[in-house]
Amino acid sequence: MVLLFGTNFQETRLVKVYNRSSQFPIRHARQSKANFFDAQGALESFYGIGPSVSQRLMARFHIHPHARLGALANKQVLDLSAELSGMTLENDLRRKLQDNIRRLRDMGTYRGRRHAMGLPVRGQNTRNQIRTALHLNRVERRG
């Protein structure tokens, strides 16, 4: 247990559990001796939430950046889950990204053709070192 700013923070581990009623992943804390997760890392484990969004959410709900997940009050957890349920995350965001790429391909735009061929889309040089770009651009864009 760590004391920061007058609050005891327990070392906890994060476990992903899916709620059957809402089909939305809810993160639960579990006591563990290894692999301790803080609240910011828990937020960043969602697809679509990066460091800046997680810091903004934690600042909005007055959560310390190094707070452990198990040390959060129930009100803070409920507020966070309510905020996350209103955001486009995980599979919905992946589907939206694939739909945008599919739309570009169907319209026949330059970017859509580059996506379809698996080539760099954002103007990277392809005269040399194309092998790396071909390898990196193959991720979840076909299909």
mmCIF file of N, CA and C in Angstrom:
data_model
loop_
_atom_site.group_PDB
_atom_site.id
_atom_site.type_symbol
_atom_site.label_atom_id
_atom_site.label_comp_id
_atom_site.label_asym_id
_atom_site.label_seq_id
_atom_site.Cartn_x
_atom_site.Cartn_y
_atom_site.Cartn_z
ATOM 1 N N MET A 1 0.840 -1.171 0.000
ATOM 2 C CA MET A 1 0.000 0.000 0.000
ATOM 3 C C MET A 1 0.889 1.239 0.000
ATOM 4 N N VAL A 2 0.539 2.203 -0.834
ATOM 5 C CA VAL A 2 1.326 3.414 -1.000
ATOM 6 C C VAL A 2 0.478 4.602 -0.577
ATOM 7 N N LEU A 3 1.076 5.535 0.158
ATOM 8 C CA LEU A 3 0.363 6.725 0.608
ATOM 9 C C LEU A 3 0.795 7.909 -0.247
ATOM 10 N N LEU A 4 -0.135 8.453 -1.035
ATOM 11 C CA LEU A 4 0.121 9.626 -1.864
ATOM 12 C C LEU A 4 -0.960 10.660 -1.610
ATOM 13 N N PHE A 5 -0.550 11.865 -1.322
ATOM 14 C CA PHE A 5 -1.482 12.965 -1.102
ATOM 15 C C PHE A 5 -2.574 12.607 -0.103
ATOM 16 N N GLY A 6 -2.210 11.871 0.919
ATOM 17 C CA GLY A 6 -3.149 11.535 1.974
ATOM 18 C C GLY A 6 -4.114 10.421 1.623
ATOM 19 N N THR A 7 -3.888 9.729 0.525
ATOM 20 C CA THR A 7 -4.770 8.638 0.109
ATOM 21 C C THR A 7 -3.954 7.367 -0.025
ATOM 22 N N ASN A 8 -4.486 6.262 0.498
ATOM 23 C CA ASN A 8 -3.823 4.976 0.365
ATOM 24 C C ASN A 8 -4.196 4.355 -0.977
ATOM 25 N N PHE A 9 -3.186 3.958 -1.729
ATOM 26 C CA PHE A 9 -3.394 3.302 -3.008
ATOM 27 C C PHE A 9 -2.924 1.863 -2.888
ATOM 28 N N GLN A 10 -3.820 0.911 -3.190
ATOM 29 C CA GLN A 10 -3.461 -0.489 -3.127
ATOM 30 C C GLN A 10 -2.926 -0.931 -4.480
ATOM 31 N N GLU A 11 -1.999 -1.883 -4.459
ATOM 32 C CA GLU A 11 -1.512 -2.456 -5.695
ATOM 33 C C GLU A 11 -2.543 -3.470 -6.183
ATOM 34 N N THR A 12 -3.089 -3.213 -7.358
ATOM 35 C CA THR A 12 -4.110 -4.094 -7.906
ATOM 36 C C THR A 12 -3.776 -4.434 -9.334
ATOM 37 N N ARG A 13 -4.420 -5.455 -9.857
ATOM 38 C CA ARG A 13 -4.219 -5.865 -11.234
ATOM 39 C C ARG A 13 -5.533 -5.738 -11.984
ATOM 40 N N LEU A 14 -5.447 -5.450 -13.255
ATOM 41 C CA LEU A 14 -6.612 -5.189 -14.075
ATOM 42 C C LEU A 14 -7.042 -6.451 -14.804
ATOM 43 N N VAL A 15 -8.326 -6.688 -14.836
ATOM 44 C CA VAL A 15 -8.882 -7.840 -15.540
ATOM 45 C C VAL A 15 -10.007 -7.326 -16.429
ATOM 46 N N LYS A 16 -10.068 -7.783 -17.667
ATOM 47 C CA LYS A 16 -11.098 -7.340 -18.600
ATOM 48 C C LYS A 16 -12.275 -8.307 -18.521
ATOM 49 N N VAL A 17 -13.458 -7.774 -18.269
ATOM 50 C CA VAL A 17 -14.674 -8.574 -18.173
ATOM 51 C C VAL A 17 -15.723 -7.909 -19.050
ATOM 52 N N TYR A 18 -16.499 -8.704 -19.799
ATOM 53 C CA TYR A 18 -17.544 -8.146 -20.643
ATOM 54 C C TYR A 18 -18.878 -8.222 -19.922
ATOM 55 N N ASN A 19 -19.574 -7.105 -19.897
ATOM 56 C CA ASN A 19 -20.887 -7.028 -19.287
ATOM 57 C C ASN A 19 -21.902 -7.548 -20.304
ATOM 58 N N ARG A 20 -22.705 -8.519 -19.924
ATOM 59 C CA ARG A 20 -23.628 -9.131 -20.872
ATOM 60 C C ARG A 20 -24.737 -8.187 -21.312
ATOM 61 N N SER A 21 -25.155 -7.292 -20.436
ATOM 62 C CA SER A 21 -26.284 -6.431 -20.780
ATOM 63 C C SER A 21 -25.905 -5.350 -21.781
ATOM 64 N N SER A 22 -24.686 -4.817 -21.696
ATOM 65 C CA SER A 22 -24.344 -3.697 -22.564
ATOM 66 C C SER A 22 -23.331 -4.048 -23.642
ATOM 67 N N GLN A 23 -22.765 -5.256 -23.631
ATOM 68 C CA GLN A 23 -21.751 -5.666 -24.591
ATOM 69 C C GLN A 23 -20.587 -4.685 -24.604
ATOM 70 N N PHE A 24 -20.246 -4.127 -23.467
ATOM 71 C CA PHE A 24 -19.179 -3.150 -23.357
ATOM 72 C C PHE A 24 -18.166 -3.671 -22.350
ATOM 73 N N PRO A 25 -16.882 -3.677 -22.680
ATOM 74 C CA PRO A 25 -15.908 -4.220 -21.735
ATOM 75 C C PRO A 25 -15.762 -3.325 -20.507
ATOM 76 N N ILE A 26 -15.866 -3.936 -19.368
ATOM 77 C CA ILE A 26 -15.713 -3.219 -18.107
ATOM 78 C C ILE A 26 -14.461 -3.757 -17.426
ATOM 79 N N ARG A 27 -13.648 -2.859 -16.920
ATOM 80 C CA ARG A 27 -12.418 -3.279 -16.286
ATOM 81 C C ARG A 27 -12.655 -3.425 -14.789
ATOM 82 N N HIS A 28 -12.242 -4.551 -14.235
ATOM 83 C CA HIS A 28 -12.369 -4.795 -12.805
ATOM 84 C C HIS A 28 -10.988 -4.934 -12.199
ATOM 85 N N ALA A 29 -10.861 -4.508 -10.962
ATOM 86 C CA ALA A 29 -9.590 -4.623 -10.258
ATOM 87 C C ALA A 29 -9.572 -5.919 -9.462
ATOM 88 N N ARG A 30 -8.393 -6.525 -9.378
ATOM 89 C CA ARG A 30 -8.237 -7.755 -8.629
ATOM 90 C C ARG A 30 -6.904 -7.682 -7.894
ATOM 91 N N GLN A 31 -6.888 -8.109 -6.627
ATOM 92 C CA GLN A 31 -5.662 -8.094 -5.856
ATOM 93 C C GLN A 31 -4.654 -9.037 -6.500
ATOM 94 N N SER A 32 -3.427 -8.619 -6.578
ATOM 95 C CA SER A 32 -2.383 -9.446 -7.155
ATOM 96 C C SER A 32 -1.040 -9.009 -6.590
ATOM 97 N N LYS A 33 -0.069 -9.882 -6.673
ATOM 98 C CA LYS A 33 1.260 -9.556 -6.169
ATOM 99 C C LYS A 33 2.162 -9.029 -7.265
ATOM 100 N N ALA A 34 1.815 -9.259 -8.533
ATOM 101 C CA ALA A 34 2.654 -8.820 -9.643
ATOM 102 C C ALA A 34 1.786 -8.123 -10.681
ATOM 103 N N ASN A 35 2.449 -7.425 -11.591
ATOM 104 C CA ASN A 35 1.778 -6.734 -12.696
ATOM 105 C C ASN A 35 0.706 -5.771 -12.197
ATOM 106 N N PHE A 36 1.099 -4.760 -11.471
ATOM 107 C CA PHE A 36 0.144 -3.783 -10.954
ATOM 108 C C PHE A 36 -0.168 -2.776 -12.043
ATOM 109 N N PHE A 37 -1.456 -2.462 -12.207
ATOM 110 C CA PHE A 37 -1.888 -1.491 -13.201
ATOM 111 C C PHE A 37 -2.414 -0.243 -12.506
ATOM 112 N N ASP A 38 -2.065 0.897 -13.046
ATOM 113 C CA ASP A 38 -2.653 2.120 -12.541
ATOM 114 C C ASP A 38 -3.853 2.480 -13.407
ATOM 115 N N ALA A 39 -4.603 3.465 -12.958
ATOM 116 C CA ALA A 39 -5.849 3.815 -13.646
ATOM 117 C C ALA A 39 -5.579 4.338 -15.056
ATOM 118 N N GLN A 40 -4.475 5.059 -15.242
ATOM 119 C CA GLN A 40 -4.177 5.579 -16.574
ATOM 120 C C GLN A 40 -3.860 4.437 -17.536
ATOM 121 N N GLY A 41 -3.110 3.456 -17.095
ATOM 122 C CA GLY A 41 -2.828 2.303 -17.945
ATOM 123 C C GLY A 41 -4.084 1.521 -18.268
ATOM 124 N N ALA A 42 -5.010 1.469 -17.303
ATOM 125 C CA ALA A 42 -6.273 0.774 -17.540
ATOM 126 C C ALA A 42 -7.084 1.487 -18.619
ATOM 127 N N LEU A 43 -7.106 2.809 -18.572
ATOM 128 C CA LEU A 43 -7.841 3.556 -19.598
ATOM 129 C C LEU A 43 -7.183 3.403 -20.961
ATOM 130 N N GLU A 44 -5.851 3.422 -20.982
ATOM 131 C CA GLU A 44 -5.143 3.332 -22.250
ATOM 132 C C GLU A 44 -5.214 1.938 -22.854
ATOM 133 N N SER A 45 -5.653 0.947 -22.102
ATOM 134 C CA SER A 45 -5.775 -0.395 -22.662
ATOM 135 C C SER A 45 -6.982 -0.504 -23.580
ATOM 136 N N PHE A 46 -7.901 0.454 -23.537
ATOM 137 C CA PHE A 46 -9.011 0.494 -24.477
ATOM 138 C C PHE A 46 -8.486 0.944 -25.834
ATOM 139 N N TYR A 47 -8.955 0.300 -26.914
ATOM 140 C CA TYR A 47 -8.592 0.732 -28.255
ATOM 141 C C TYR A 47 -9.312 2.053 -28.532
ATOM 142 N N GLY A 48 -8.552 3.093 -28.817
ATOM 143 C CA GLY A 48 -9.131 4.387 -29.102
ATOM 144 C C GLY A 48 -8.873 5.413 -28.017
ATOM 145 N N ILE A 49 -8.243 5.000 -26.915
ATOM 146 C CA ILE A 49 -7.892 5.946 -25.854
ATOM 147 C C ILE A 49 -6.388 5.943 -25.712
ATOM 148 N N GLY A 50 -5.790 7.092 -25.945
ATOM 149 C CA GLY A 50 -4.347 7.239 -25.814
ATOM 150 C C GLY A 50 -3.993 8.020 -24.565
ATOM 151 N N PRO A 51 -2.729 8.410 -24.461
ATOM 152 C CA PRO A 51 -2.283 9.126 -23.264
ATOM 153 C C PRO A 51 -2.998 10.453 -23.032
ATOM 154 N N SER A 52 -3.230 11.226 -24.086
ATOM 155 C CA SER A 52 -3.838 12.547 -23.886
ATOM 156 C C SER A 52 -5.299 12.418 -23.449
ATOM 157 N N VAL A 53 -6.051 11.508 -24.050
ATOM 158 C CA VAL A 53 -7.459 11.338 -23.677
ATOM 159 C C VAL A 53 -7.568 10.783 -22.261
ATOM 160 N N SER A 54 -6.697 9.837 -21.911
ATOM 161 C CA SER A 54 -6.755 9.270 -20.561
ATOM 162 C C SER A 54 -6.395 10.326 -19.513
ATOM 163 N N GLN A 55 -5.421 11.178 -19.804
ATOM 164 C CA GLN A 55 -5.079 12.248 -18.864
ATOM 165 C C GLN A 55 -6.230 13.237 -18.718
ATOM 166 N N ARG A 56 -6.904 13.541 -19.822
ATOM 167 C CA ARG A 56 -8.034 14.462 -19.759
ATOM 168 C C ARG A 56 -9.185 13.874 -18.941
ATOM 169 N N LEU A 57 -9.463 12.576 -19.128
ATOM 170 C CA LEU A 57 -10.515 11.924 -18.348
ATOM 171 C C LEU A 57 -10.172 11.889 -16.866
ATOM 172 N N MET A 58 -8.915 11.580 -16.559
ATOM 173 C CA MET A 58 -8.513 11.511 -15.156
ATOM 174 C C MET A 58 -8.553 12.883 -14.506
ATOM 175 N N ALA A 59 -8.218 13.921 -15.249
ATOM 176 C CA ALA A 59 -8.294 15.270 -14.697
ATOM 177 C C ALA A 59 -9.747 15.687 -14.481
ATOM 178 N N ARG A 60 -10.636 15.288 -15.377
ATOM 179 C CA ARG A 60 -12.043 15.646 -15.250
ATOM 180 C C ARG A 60 -12.664 15.036 -13.998
ATOM 181 N N PHE A 61 -12.253 13.810 -13.666
ATOM 182 C CA PHE A 61 -12.841 13.126 -12.516
ATOM 183 C C PHE A 61 -11.943 13.148 -11.280
ATOM 184 N N HIS A 62 -10.937 14.015 -11.280
ATOM 185 C CA HIS A 62 -10.052 14.236 -10.130
ATOM 186 C C HIS A 62 -9.406 12.936 -9.652
ATOM 187 N N ILE A 63 -8.750 12.243 -10.579
ATOM 188 C CA ILE A 63 -8.049 11.003 -10.261
ATOM 189 C C ILE A 63 -6.557 11.263 -10.408
ATOM 190 N N HIS A 64 -5.781 10.847 -9.427
ATOM 191 C CA HIS A 64 -4.338 11.032 -9.452
ATOM 192 C C HIS A 64 -3.746 10.196 -10.592
ATOM 193 N N PRO A 65 -2.741 10.715 -11.315
ATOM 194 C CA PRO A 65 -2.186 9.973 -12.463
ATOM 195 C C PRO A 65 -1.614 8.603 -12.111
ATOM 196 N N HIS A 66 -1.137 8.427 -10.882
ATOM 197 C CA HIS A 66 -0.550 7.148 -10.495
ATOM 198 C C HIS A 66 -1.464 6.353 -9.571
ATOM 199 N N ALA A 67 -2.740 6.684 -9.549
ATOM 200 C CA ALA A 67 -3.684 5.974 -8.688
ATOM 201 C C ALA A 67 -3.901 4.565 -9.201
ATOM 202 N N ARG A 68 -3.946 3.627 -8.261
ATOM 203 C CA ARG A 68 -4.229 2.239 -8.630
ATOM 204 C C ARG A 68 -5.734 2.075 -8.851
ATOM 205 N N LEU A 69 -6.082 1.131 -9.670
ATOM 206 C CA LEU A 69 -7.478 0.965 -10.048
ATOM 207 C C LEU A 69 -8.350 0.566 -8.864
ATOM 208 N N GLY A 70 -7.838 -0.245 -7.965
ATOM 209 C CA GLY A 70 -8.623 -0.703 -6.826
ATOM 210 C C GLY A 70 -8.853 0.369 -5.783
ATOM 211 N N ALA A 71 -8.068 1.441 -5.832
ATOM 212 C CA ALA A 71 -8.192 2.501 -4.838
ATOM 213 C C ALA A 71 -9.223 3.555 -5.227
ATOM 214 N N LEU A 72 -9.810 3.439 -6.412
ATOM 215 C CA LEU A 72 -10.793 4.436 -6.843
ATOM 216 C C LEU A 72 -12.110 4.227 -6.114
ATOM 217 N N ALA A 73 -12.782 5.324 -5.842
ATOM 218 C CA ALA A 73 -14.094 5.263 -5.204
ATOM 219 C C ALA A 73 -15.124 4.759 -6.218
ATOM 220 N N ASN A 74 -16.210 4.210 -5.705
ATOM 221 C CA ASN A 74 -17.259 3.697 -6.588
ATOM 222 C C ASN A 74 -17.826 4.794 -7.482
ATOM 223 N N LYS A 75 -17.967 5.992 -6.945
ATOM 224 C CA LYS A 75 -18.499 7.104 -7.743
ATOM 225 C C LYS A 75 -17.574 7.410 -8.916
ATOM 226 N N GLN A 76 -16.257 7.387 -8.678
ATOM 227 C CA GLN A 76 -15.319 7.655 -9.767
ATOM 228 C C GLN A 76 -15.385 6.568 -10.837
ATOM 229 N N VAL A 77 -15.499 5.325 -10.413
ATOM 230 C CA VAL A 77 -15.586 4.226 -11.377
ATOM 231 C C VAL A 77 -16.866 4.331 -12.187
ATOM 232 N N LEU A 78 -17.983 4.652 -11.530
ATOM 233 C CA LEU A 78 -19.249 4.800 -12.248
ATOM 234 C C LEU A 78 -19.207 5.968 -13.219
ATOM 235 N N ASP A 79 -18.597 7.082 -12.788
ATOM 236 C CA ASP A 79 -18.472 8.234 -13.677
ATOM 237 C C ASP A 79 -17.618 7.896 -14.899
ATOM 238 N N LEU A 80 -16.500 7.192 -14.661
ATOM 239 C CA LEU A 80 -15.640 6.802 -15.778
ATOM 240 C C LEU A 80 -16.358 5.864 -16.735
ATOM 241 N N SER A 81 -17.069 4.882 -16.199
ATOM 242 C CA SER A 81 -17.763 3.936 -17.075
ATOM 243 C C SER A 81 -18.884 4.621 -17.847
ATOM 244 N N ALA A 82 -19.546 5.595 -17.225
ATOM 245 C CA ALA A 82 -20.578 6.347 -17.940
ATOM 246 C C ALA A 82 -19.966 7.170 -19.069
ATOM 247 N N GLU A 83 -18.818 7.768 -18.808
ATOM 248 C CA GLU A 83 -18.144 8.557 -19.838
ATOM 249 C C GLU A 83 -17.654 7.660 -20.974
ATOM 250 N N LEU A 84 -17.106 6.493 -20.624
ATOM 251 C CA LEU A 84 -16.597 5.577 -21.648
ATOM 252 C C LEU A 84 -17.721 4.979 -22.486
ATOM 253 N N SER A 85 -18.896 4.792 -21.892
ATOM 254 C CA SER A 85 -20.003 4.214 -22.657
ATOM 255 C C SER A 85 -20.497 5.167 -23.734
ATOM 256 N N GLY A 86 -20.244 6.464 -23.567
ATOM 257 C CA GLY A 86 -20.647 7.434 -24.572
ATOM 258 C C GLY A 86 -19.628 7.635 -25.681
ATOM 259 N N MET A 87 -18.447 7.025 -25.536
ATOM 260 C CA MET A 87 -17.382 7.193 -26.522
ATOM 261 C C MET A 87 -17.391 6.020 -27.505
ATOM 262 N N THR A 88 -16.844 6.248 -28.695
ATOM 263 C CA THR A 88 -16.696 5.184 -29.679
ATOM 264 C C THR A 88 -15.358 4.495 -29.426
ATOM 265 N N LEU A 89 -15.411 3.248 -28.965
ATOM 266 C CA LEU A 89 -14.206 2.521 -28.580
ATOM 267 C C LEU A 89 -14.236 1.103 -29.125
ATOM 268 N N GLU A 90 -13.090 0.450 -29.000
ATOM 269 C CA GLU A 90 -12.924 -0.976 -29.295
ATOM 270 C C GLU A 90 -13.455 -1.353 -30.673
ATOM 271 N N ASN A 91 -14.347 -2.317 -30.772
ATOM 272 C CA ASN A 91 -14.786 -2.865 -32.060
ATOM 273 C C ASN A 91 -15.540 -1.848 -32.907
ATOM 274 N N ASP A 92 -16.305 -0.970 -32.268
ATOM 275 C CA ASP A 92 -17.019 0.055 -33.033
ATOM 276 C C ASP A 92 -16.046 0.980 -33.752
ATOM 277 N N LEU A 93 -14.970 1.344 -33.065
ATOM 278 C CA LEU A 93 -13.976 2.227 -33.672
ATOM 279 C C LEU A 93 -13.215 1.509 -34.784
ATOM 280 N N ARG A 94 -12.893 0.239 -34.580
ATOM 281 C CA ARG A 94 -12.232 -0.538 -35.638
ATOM 282 C C ARG A 94 -13.131 -0.650 -36.864
ATOM 283 N N ARG A 95 -14.424 -0.916 -36.637
ATOM 284 C CA ARG A 95 -15.376 -1.030 -37.734
ATOM 285 C C ARG A 95 -15.502 0.300 -38.470
ATOM 286 N N LYS A 96 -15.518 1.399 -37.743
ATOM 287 C CA LYS A 96 -15.621 2.719 -38.357
ATOM 288 C C LYS A 96 -14.393 3.006 -39.221
ATOM 289 N N LEU A 97 -13.211 2.626 -38.727
ATOM 290 C CA LEU A 97 -11.981 2.820 -39.485
ATOM 291 C C LEU A 97 -11.993 1.998 -40.768
ATOM 292 N N GLN A 98 -12.415 0.747 -40.681
ATOM 293 C CA GLN A 98 -12.487 -0.097 -41.874
ATOM 294 C C GLN A 98 -13.532 0.423 -42.862
ATOM 295 N N ASP A 99 -14.644 0.944 -42.353
ATOM 296 C CA ASP A 99 -15.663 1.511 -43.244
ATOM 297 C C ASP A 99 -15.134 2.737 -43.979
ATOM 298 N N ASN A 100 -14.360 3.567 -43.276
ATOM 299 C CA ASN A 100 -13.779 4.745 -43.922
ATOM 300 C C ASN A 100 -12.804 4.340 -45.025
ATOM 301 N N ILE A 101 -11.977 3.324 -44.756
ATOM 302 C CA ILE A 101 -11.037 2.854 -45.770
ATOM 303 C C ILE A 101 -11.787 2.225 -46.940
ATOM 304 N N ARG A 102 -12.830 1.450 -46.652
ATOM 305 C CA ARG A 102 -13.633 0.835 -47.706
ATOM 306 C C ARG A 102 -14.303 1.904 -48.575
ATOM 307 N N ARG A 103 -14.784 2.973 -47.947
ATOM 308 C CA ARG A 103 -15.408 4.069 -48.693
ATOM 309 C C ARG A 103 -14.396 4.719 -49.632
ATOM 310 N N LEU A 104 -13.160 4.937 -49.151
ATOM 311 C CA LEU A 104 -12.128 5.519 -50.007
ATOM 312 C C LEU A 104 -11.798 4.594 -51.181
ATOM 313 N N ARG A 105 -11.763 3.290 -50.917
ATOM 314 C CA ARG A 105 -11.470 2.335 -51.983
ATOM 315 C C ARG A 105 -12.594 2.309 -53.019
ATOM 316 N N ASP A 106 -13.835 2.349 -52.557
ATOM 317 C CA ASP A 106 -14.970 2.298 -53.482
ATOM 318 C C ASP A 106 -15.059 3.553 -54.339
ATOM 319 N N MET A 107 -14.697 4.694 -53.770
ATOM 320 C CA MET A 107 -14.726 5.943 -54.535
ATOM 321 C C MET A 107 -13.591 6.002 -55.550
ATOM 322 N N GLY A 108 -12.552 5.209 -55.333
ATOM 323 C CA GLY A 108 -11.431 5.199 -56.272
ATOM 324 C C GLY A 108 -10.459 6.332 -56.054
ATOM 325 N N THR A 109 -10.413 6.863 -54.868
ATOM 326 C CA THR A 109 -9.484 7.957 -54.590
ATOM 327 C C THR A 109 -8.050 7.437 -54.545
ATOM 328 N N TYR A 110 -7.121 8.356 -54.591
ATOM 329 C CA TYR A 110 -5.704 7.997 -54.532
ATOM 330 C C TYR A 110 -5.397 7.256 -53.236
ATOM 331 N N ARG A 111 -5.886 7.787 -52.136
ATOM 332 C CA ARG A 111 -5.646 7.135 -50.846
ATOM 333 C C ARG A 111 -6.273 5.749 -50.806
ATOM 334 N N GLY A 112 -7.466 5.594 -51.387
ATOM 335 C CA GLY A 112 -8.118 4.300 -51.416
ATOM 336 C C GLY A 112 -7.342 3.282 -52.228
ATOM 337 N N ARG A 113 -6.798 3.715 -53.365
ATOM 338 C CA ARG A 113 -5.990 2.795 -54.176
ATOM 339 C C ARG A 113 -4.725 2.399 -53.456
ATOM 340 N N ARG A 114 -4.113 3.345 -52.740
ATOM 341 C CA ARG A 114 -2.892 3.025 -51.980
ATOM 342 C C ARG A 114 -3.210 2.029 -50.863
ATOM 343 N N HIS A 115 -4.359 2.216 -50.206
ATOM 344 C CA HIS A 115 -4.770 1.249 -49.187
ATOM 345 C C HIS A 115 -4.968 -0.130 -49.805
ATOM 346 N N ALA A 116 -5.617 -0.168 -50.977
ATOM 347 C CA ALA A 116 -5.917 -1.437 -51.620
ATOM 348 C C ALA A 116 -4.643 -2.169 -52.028
ATOM 349 N N MET A 117 -3.628 -1.419 -52.458
ATOM 350 C CA MET A 117 -2.380 -2.048 -52.875
ATOM 351 C C MET A 117 -1.451 -2.325 -51.699
ATOM 352 N N GLY A 118 -1.787 -1.795 -50.531
ATOM 353 C CA GLY A 118 -0.934 -2.000 -49.371
ATOM 354 C C GLY A 118 0.301 -1.131 -49.377
ATOM 355 N N LEU A 119 0.248 -0.007 -50.094
ATOM 356 C CA LEU A 119 1.377 0.910 -50.176
ATOM 357 C C LEU A 119 1.190 2.043 -49.175
ATOM 358 N N PRO A 120 2.254 2.810 -48.913
ATOM 359 C CA PRO A 120 2.123 3.941 -47.985
ATOM 360 C C PRO A 120 1.100 4.953 -48.491
ATOM 361 N N VAL A 121 0.302 5.464 -47.576
ATOM 362 C CA VAL A 121 -0.813 6.320 -47.939
ATOM 363 C C VAL A 121 -0.480 7.788 -47.738
ATOM 364 N N ARG A 122 0.370 8.098 -46.812
ATOM 365 C CA ARG A 122 0.576 9.490 -46.407
ATOM 366 C C ARG A 122 1.814 10.126 -47.024
ATOM 367 N N GLY A 123 2.152 9.734 -48.234
ATOM 368 C CA GLY A 123 3.211 10.418 -48.958
ATOM 369 C C GLY A 123 4.612 9.956 -48.630
ATOM 370 N N GLN A 124 4.765 8.792 -48.000
ATOM 371 C CA GLN A 124 6.104 8.315 -47.690
ATOM 372 C C GLN A 124 6.826 7.919 -48.980
ATOM 373 N N ASN A 125 8.133 7.952 -48.915
ATOM 374 C CA ASN A 125 8.956 7.624 -50.064
ATOM 375 C C ASN A 125 8.919 6.120 -50.326
ATOM 376 N N THR A 126 8.743 5.731 -51.593
ATOM 377 C CA THR A 126 8.697 4.302 -51.908
ATOM 378 C C THR A 126 9.810 3.888 -52.849
ATOM 379 N N ARG A 127 10.717 4.785 -53.160
ATOM 380 C CA ARG A 127 11.808 4.411 -54.057
ATOM 381 C C ARG A 127 12.751 3.423 -53.377
ATOM 382 N N ASN A 128 13.059 3.689 -52.144
ATOM 383 C CA ASN A 128 13.900 2.792 -51.352
ATOM 384 C C ASN A 128 13.128 2.359 -50.113
ATOM 385 N N GLN A 129 13.510 1.265 -49.577
ATOM 386 C CA GLN A 129 12.961 0.759 -48.316
ATOM 387 C C GLN A 129 11.446 0.558 -48.385
ATOM 388 N N ILE A 130 10.949 0.076 -49.493
ATOM 389 C CA ILE A 130 9.515 -0.158 -49.645
ATOM 390 C C ILE A 130 9.081 -1.397 -48.874
ATOM 391 N N ARG A 131 10.026 -2.307 -48.609
ATOM 392 C CA ARG A 131 9.673 -3.565 -47.953
ATOM 393 C C ARG A 131 9.053 -3.319 -46.583
ATOM 394 N N THR A 132 9.622 -2.378 -45.828
ATOM 395 C CA THR A 132 9.084 -2.072 -44.507
ATOM 396 C C THR A 132 7.684 -1.478 -44.623
ATOM 397 N N ALA A 133 7.491 -0.581 -45.579
ATOM 398 C CA ALA A 133 6.184 0.056 -45.740
ATOM 399 C C ALA A 133 5.136 -0.969 -46.153
ATOM 400 N N LEU A 134 5.487 -1.876 -47.043
ATOM 401 C CA LEU A 134 4.538 -2.912 -47.448
ATOM 402 C C LEU A 134 4.155 -3.787 -46.264
ATOM 403 N N HIS A 135 5.126 -4.091 -45.433
ATOM 404 C CA HIS A 135 4.865 -4.932 -44.259
ATOM 405 C C HIS A 135 3.969 -4.206 -43.255
ATOM 406 N N LEU A 136 4.231 -2.934 -43.031
ATOM 407 C CA LEU A 136 3.481 -2.196 -42.011
ATOM 408 C C LEU A 136 2.066 -1.840 -42.456
ATOM 409 N N ASN A 137 1.846 -1.656 -43.732
ATOM 410 C CA ASN A 137 0.535 -1.241 -44.221
ATOM 411 C C ASN A 137 -0.429 -2.393 -44.442
ATOM 412 N N ARG A 138 -0.053 -3.606 -44.095
ATOM 413 C CA ARG A 138 -0.900 -4.754 -44.314
ATOM 414 C C ARG A 138 -1.882 -4.975 -43.152
ATOM 415 N N VAL A 139 -1.824 -4.150 -42.129
ATOM 416 C CA VAL A 139 -2.571 -4.377 -40.899
ATOM 417 C C VAL A 139 -4.058 -4.040 -41.073
ATOM 418 N N GLU A 140 -4.936 -5.005 -40.990
ATOM 419 C CA GLU A 140 -6.392 -4.862 -40.916
ATOM 420 C C GLU A 140 -6.992 -3.949 -41.977
ATOM 421 N N ARG A 141 -6.372 -3.836 -43.119
ATOM 422 C CA ARG A 141 -6.935 -2.972 -44.132
ATOM 423 C C ARG A 141 -7.574 -3.777 -45.251
ATOM 424 N N ARG A 142 -7.275 -5.039 -45.306
ATOM 425 C CA ARG A 142 -7.850 -5.869 -46.372
ATOM 426 C C ARG A 142 -9.020 -6.641 -45.780
ATOM 427 N N GLY A 143 -10.164 -6.485 -46.387
ATOM 428 C CA GLY A 143 -11.294 -7.255 -45.901
ATOM 429 C C GLY A 143 -12.486 -6.483 -45.547
#
